[in-house]
Short mmCIF file of C-alpha atoms in Angstrom, two decimals:
data_model
loop_
_atom_site.label_atom_id
_atom_site.label_comp_id
_atom_site.label_asym_id
_atom_site.label_seq_id
_atom_site.Cartn_x
_atom_site.Cartn_y
_atom_site.Cartn_z
CA LEU A 1 115.45 86.71 123.10
CA LEU A 2 119.02 85.45 122.85
CA LEU A 3 118.28 83.93 119.42
CA ALA A 4 116.63 87.17 118.32
CA GLU A 5 119.72 89.11 119.39
CA HIS A 6 121.93 86.68 117.46
CA TYR A 7 119.81 87.03 114.31
CA SER A 8 119.86 90.80 114.78
CA TRP A 9 123.65 90.82 114.96
CA VAL A 10 123.93 88.64 111.86
CA LEU A 11 121.62 90.85 109.81
CA GLU A 12 123.13 94.12 111.05
CA SER A 13 126.58 92.79 110.13
CA ALA A 14 125.20 92.41 106.59
CA GLY A 15 124.13 96.07 106.52
CA ILE A 16 120.44 95.54 107.35
CA GLU A 17 118.80 97.82 109.92
CA VAL A 18 117.10 95.72 112.59
CA GLN A 19 114.86 96.39 115.58
CA ILE A 20 113.88 93.68 118.06
CA ILE A 21 110.31 93.75 119.33
CA GLU A 22 110.58 92.34 122.84
CA SER A 23 106.86 92.25 123.70
CA PRO A 24 104.05 91.18 121.35
CA ASP A 25 101.84 93.76 123.10
CA GLU A 26 104.08 96.49 121.68
CA ALA A 27 104.30 94.96 118.20
CA VAL A 28 101.83 97.24 116.41
CA SER A 29 103.11 100.52 117.91
CA ASP A 30 106.74 99.50 117.29
CA LEU A 31 106.00 98.54 113.69
CA LEU A 32 104.10 101.76 113.01
CA SER A 33 106.99 103.86 114.30
CA PHE A 34 109.90 101.82 112.87
CA LYS A 35 108.22 101.12 109.49
CA PRO A 36 110.21 98.01 108.53
CA ASP A 37 110.06 96.40 105.09
CA LEU A 38 110.04 92.91 106.59
CA LEU A 39 108.91 91.31 109.85
CA LEU A 40 110.43 88.00 110.98
CA LEU A 41 107.97 86.36 113.34
CA ASP A 42 108.18 83.10 115.30
CA MET A 43 105.12 80.86 115.34
CA HIS A 44 105.52 79.83 118.95
CA MET A 45 105.95 82.53 121.61
CA PRO A 46 105.25 82.47 125.37
CA GLU A 47 102.23 84.82 125.42
CA TYR A 48 100.79 84.70 121.88
CA SER A 49 101.14 82.59 118.80
CA GLY A 50 102.69 84.06 115.67
CA SER A 51 99.38 83.56 113.90
CA GLU A 52 97.57 85.71 116.46
CA VAL A 53 100.14 88.50 116.17
CA SER A 54 100.03 88.34 112.36
CA GLY A 55 96.23 88.50 112.40
CA VAL A 56 96.26 91.61 114.59
CA ILE A 57 98.87 93.33 112.40
CA ARG A 58 96.77 92.78 109.27
CA GLN A 59 93.92 94.76 110.82
CA TYR A 60 95.93 97.99 110.38
CA ASP A 61 95.84 99.66 106.96
CA GLN A 62 99.23 101.30 107.59
CA LEU A 63 100.80 97.83 107.81
CA SER A 64 99.00 96.27 104.85
CA SER A 65 102.15 96.24 102.69
CA LEU A 66 104.42 94.89 105.43
CA HIS A 67 105.95 91.55 104.39
CA ILE A 68 105.56 89.05 107.24
CA THR A 69 107.75 85.95 107.20
CA PHE A 70 107.47 83.24 109.83
CA LEU A 71 110.91 82.11 111.04
CA SER A 72 110.11 79.01 113.02
CA ALA A 73 111.14 75.46 113.86
CA GLU A 74 107.65 74.26 112.89
CA HIS A 75 108.09 71.65 110.12
CA ASP A 76 104.49 70.46 109.87
CA ILE A 77 103.22 71.63 106.47
CA GLN A 78 99.59 71.84 107.63
CA GLN A 79 100.58 73.97 110.60
CA GLN A 80 102.61 76.22 108.29
CA LEU A 81 99.70 76.65 105.86
CA GLN A 82 97.29 77.38 108.69
CA ALA A 83 99.70 80.01 110.05
CA LEU A 84 99.96 81.63 106.62
CA SER A 85 96.17 81.93 106.48
CA PHE A 86 96.41 84.61 109.20
CA GLY A 87 98.06 87.06 106.82
CA ALA A 88 101.71 86.09 106.70
CA ASP A 89 103.45 85.95 103.32
CA ASP A 90 106.18 83.37 103.70
CA PHE A 91 107.81 80.72 105.87
CA ILE A 92 111.46 80.01 106.73
CA THR A 93 112.27 76.98 108.84
CA LYS A 94 114.87 76.89 111.60
CA PRO A 95 117.64 76.01 112.16
CA ILE A 96 119.16 78.16 109.43
CA SER A 97 122.78 79.15 108.85
CA ASN A 98 123.83 82.77 109.18
CA GLN A 99 124.65 82.99 105.47
CA ASN A 100 121.32 81.50 104.41
CA LEU A 101 119.44 83.80 106.78
CA VAL A 102 121.07 86.88 105.25
CA SER A 103 120.39 85.62 101.71
CA ALA A 104 116.75 84.80 102.49
CA VAL A 105 116.11 88.18 104.13
CA LYS A 106 117.82 90.18 101.36
CA LEU A 107 115.82 88.33 98.70
CA ARG A 108 112.52 89.09 100.45
CA LEU A 109 113.48 92.72 101.10
CA ALA A 110 114.30 93.29 97.44
CA ARG A 111 111.09 91.66 96.26
CA ASN A 112 108.95 93.54 98.77
CA ARG A 113 110.51 96.91 97.90
CA ASP A 114 109.77 96.34 94.23
CA ILE A 115 106.14 95.52 95.01
CA LYS A 116 105.77 98.48 97.40
CA SER A 117 107.23 100.81 94.79
CA LEU A 118 104.67 99.66 92.23
CA ILE A 119 101.82 100.02 94.71
CA GLU A 120 102.80 103.27 96.42
CA ARG A 121 104.35 105.33 93.62
CA ASP A 122 102.32 107.62 91.41
CA SER A 123 103.13 106.82 87.78
CA LEU A 124 103.08 110.45 86.57
CA THR A 125 105.15 112.13 89.27
CA GLY A 126 107.19 109.32 90.81
CA LEU A 127 106.05 110.54 94.24
CA VAL A 128 104.33 108.28 96.75
CA ARG A 129 100.55 108.18 96.66
CA HIS A 130 97.92 109.47 99.10
CA GLY A 131 98.01 106.55 101.56
CA ALA A 132 101.80 106.31 101.74
CA ILE A 133 102.38 110.02 102.45
CA LYS A 134 99.65 109.95 105.13
CA ASP A 135 101.51 107.03 106.71
CA THR A 136 104.65 109.19 106.75
CA VAL A 137 102.79 111.86 108.74
CA TYR A 138 101.57 109.15 111.12
CA SER A 139 105.13 107.83 111.61
CA GLU A 140 106.54 111.30 112.26
CA PHE A 141 103.75 112.00 114.74
CA GLU A 142 104.54 108.80 116.65
CA LYS A 143 108.26 109.62 116.61
CA MET A 144 107.50 113.13 117.87
CA LYS A 145 105.54 111.71 120.82
CA ARG A 146 108.57 109.62 121.81
CA SER A 147 111.43 112.01 121.12
CA GLY A 148 109.79 115.45 121.34
CA GLU A 149 111.27 116.31 117.93
CA HIS A 150 108.71 118.42 116.08
CA PHE A 151 108.05 118.48 112.35
CA CYS A 152 106.03 120.43 109.82
CA VAL A 153 103.37 119.40 107.33
CA ALA A 154 102.45 121.42 104.25
CA MET A 155 99.53 121.03 101.86
CA VAL A 156 100.47 122.34 98.40
CA ASP A 157 97.91 122.94 95.66
CA LEU A 158 98.37 124.34 92.14
CA ASP A 159 96.49 127.59 91.50
CA HIS A 160 93.81 127.73 88.77
CA PHE A 161 94.83 124.30 87.51
CA LYS A 162 91.44 123.66 85.91
CA ASN A 163 92.12 126.66 83.65
CA VAL A 164 95.43 125.09 82.60
CA ASN A 165 93.69 121.89 81.54
CA ASP A 166 90.81 123.73 79.85
CA THR A 167 93.06 126.16 77.98
CA HIS A 168 96.11 124.08 77.12
CA GLY A 169 94.91 120.49 77.40
CA HIS A 170 95.45 117.65 79.88
CA ALA A 171 98.79 116.62 78.37
CA VAL A 172 100.21 120.06 79.18
CA GLY A 173 98.54 119.86 82.59
CA ASP A 174 100.42 116.62 83.23
CA ILE A 175 103.68 118.41 82.39
CA VAL A 176 102.88 121.08 84.99
CA ILE A 177 102.15 118.42 87.62
CA SER A 178 105.32 116.45 86.86
CA THR A 179 107.35 119.69 86.92
CA ILE A 180 106.29 120.67 90.44
CA ALA A 181 106.88 117.08 91.56
CA THR A 182 110.42 117.20 90.14
CA LEU A 183 111.01 120.54 91.86
CA LEU A 184 109.88 119.09 95.17
CA GLN A 185 112.20 116.10 94.77
CA LYS A 186 115.20 118.26 93.90
CA ARG A 187 114.75 121.12 96.38
CA LEU A 188 113.63 119.29 99.51
CA ARG A 189 116.13 117.91 102.01
CA ARG A 190 116.97 114.21 101.91
CA SER A 191 115.01 113.69 105.13
CA ASP A 192 111.88 115.39 103.74
CA ARG A 193 109.05 113.55 102.01
CA ALA A 194 106.53 114.64 99.42
CA GLY A 195 103.54 112.74 98.07
CA ARG A 196 100.79 113.30 95.54
CA TYR A 197 97.76 113.73 97.77
CA GLY A 198 95.21 114.29 95.01
CA GLY A 199 95.04 115.44 91.40
CA GLU A 200 97.04 118.68 91.68
CA GLU A 201 97.52 118.58 95.45
CA PHE A 202 100.68 117.50 97.27
CA LEU A 203 101.48 116.77 100.90
CA VAL A 204 104.97 117.62 102.15
CA VAL A 205 106.46 116.33 105.42
CA LEU A 206 109.45 118.20 106.89
CA PRO A 207 111.04 116.46 109.90
CA ASP A 208 113.05 118.43 112.48
CA CYS A 209 112.02 121.74 110.92
CA SER A 210 110.58 124.90 112.46
CA ALA A 211 107.57 126.60 110.93
CA ALA A 212 109.70 129.63 109.98
CA ASN A 213 112.30 127.49 108.18
CA ALA A 214 109.57 125.47 106.49
CA LYS A 215 107.91 128.66 105.25
CA ARG A 216 111.21 129.93 103.83
CA LEU A 217 111.75 126.63 102.04
CA LEU A 218 108.26 126.59 100.53
CA GLU A 219 108.49 130.23 99.49
CA SER A 220 111.77 129.51 97.69
CA LEU A 221 110.05 126.62 95.92
CA LEU A 222 107.17 128.91 94.98
CA ASN A 223 109.53 131.56 93.59
CA ALA A 224 111.33 128.95 91.50
CA PHE A 225 108.12 127.39 90.24
CA LYS A 226 106.34 130.59 89.22
CA ASN A 227 109.32 131.59 87.05
CA ILE A 228 109.11 128.43 84.92
CA GLN A 229 107.72 129.04 81.44
CA PHE A 230 105.37 126.34 80.17
CA SER A 231 104.47 125.98 76.50
CA GLY A 232 100.86 125.40 75.49
CA PRO A 233 99.62 124.70 71.96
CA GLU A 234 99.09 128.40 71.28
CA SER A 235 100.92 130.33 73.99
CA GLN A 236 103.38 130.21 76.86
CA PHE A 237 102.20 130.54 80.45
CA THR A 238 103.32 130.33 84.07
CA CYS A 239 101.79 128.71 87.14
CA THR A 240 101.80 129.32 90.88
CA PHE A 241 100.79 127.29 93.89
CA SER A 242 99.32 127.95 97.31
CA ALA A 243 100.50 126.19 100.45
CA GLY A 244 99.14 125.71 103.94
CA LEU A 245 101.69 124.96 106.64
CA VAL A 246 101.39 123.66 110.19
CA CYS A 247 103.86 122.56 112.88
CA SER A 248 103.32 119.60 115.20
CA ALA A 249 104.22 121.84 118.15
CA GLY A 250 100.65 123.18 117.98
CA GLY A 251 99.40 120.44 120.30
CA PHE A 252 97.36 118.41 117.81
CA ALA A 253 95.59 115.26 118.96
CA ASP A 254 96.74 113.02 116.10
CA SER A 255 98.19 112.99 112.59
CA ASP A 256 94.78 113.32 110.90
CA THR A 257 94.07 116.51 112.86
CA LEU A 258 97.47 117.83 111.80
CA ILE A 259 96.70 117.21 108.12
CA GLU A 260 93.29 118.84 108.49
CA ALA A 261 94.98 121.90 109.98
CA ALA A 262 97.36 122.11 107.00
CA ASP A 263 94.32 121.90 104.74
CA GLN A 264 92.70 124.79 106.64
CA ALA A 265 95.86 126.87 106.19
CA LEU A 266 95.81 126.02 102.46
CA TYR A 267 92.21 127.22 102.24
CA GLN A 268 93.27 130.47 103.86
CA ALA A 269 96.11 130.87 101.33
CA LYS A 270 93.59 130.41 98.52
CA HIS A 271 91.17 132.84 100.17
CA ASN A 272 93.95 135.44 100.56
CA GLY A 273 94.57 135.49 96.81
CA ARG A 274 96.69 132.37 96.12
CA ASN A 275 100.41 132.36 95.16
CA GLN A 276 101.51 132.31 98.81
CA VAL A 277 102.38 130.20 101.86
CA VAL A 278 100.25 130.54 104.99
CA ILE A 279 101.21 129.16 108.41
CA LEU A 280 98.30 128.11 110.60
CA GLU A 281 99.43 130.44 113.42
CA ASP A 282 99.30 133.39 110.99
CA MET A 283 95.56 132.92 110.41
#
């Protein structure tokens, strides 16, 4: 633990956010809530081996893109290769100087962020994809259970989008999709997250936000979006969206149930005539 605290101090002094996991039993829950880009893991620990911990971590889809690097005094190449077979990505041998540790970690962080960006980002909108935005809901749900800080989730879906594609073509439809994505990126708070959940469907996560404030934000987005004039091959047109909104204060069992509730609220917004935001409690 003393060595871990020293490494933590070294990395934090270099501007890297660090969290020490003191018990291997808490590794998965801590990783799911902290969402690091890199895990430094020793091969030899009192209760479990690093290989065992790495193998357990790789069973969770939410941690599939986590870069795991063994930081260990193990110099036997065969032992290192066997350890890597349990799902780790890399190996750094100890002892290592403070400067070399910082350089090695920064190099792996940069490489992993580039790879994650390619995997998780939607090429058309620049927003994260389905799996990544669902992971964000999961992380906020876990944080809410610890801190009691509630958050909102909104499912946003373009209205009559099939008509846009049929009438004006898929290229124009792509412009509509990229436009609402840009609007989400510009109008949401820095702490908020938006992802492309499906073709013309988006999932928005609003931390530390009441349902009333979330509804006002989404309605302002809707008002801005429906006033945008799009140009088709033969005519100009406008678009609207519908949104279903839910707050974590509703006592939901897990993040999947929360997303399902937002989807139900979206269905109600569609049923009510579209071009509106519906909160689950209003149904």
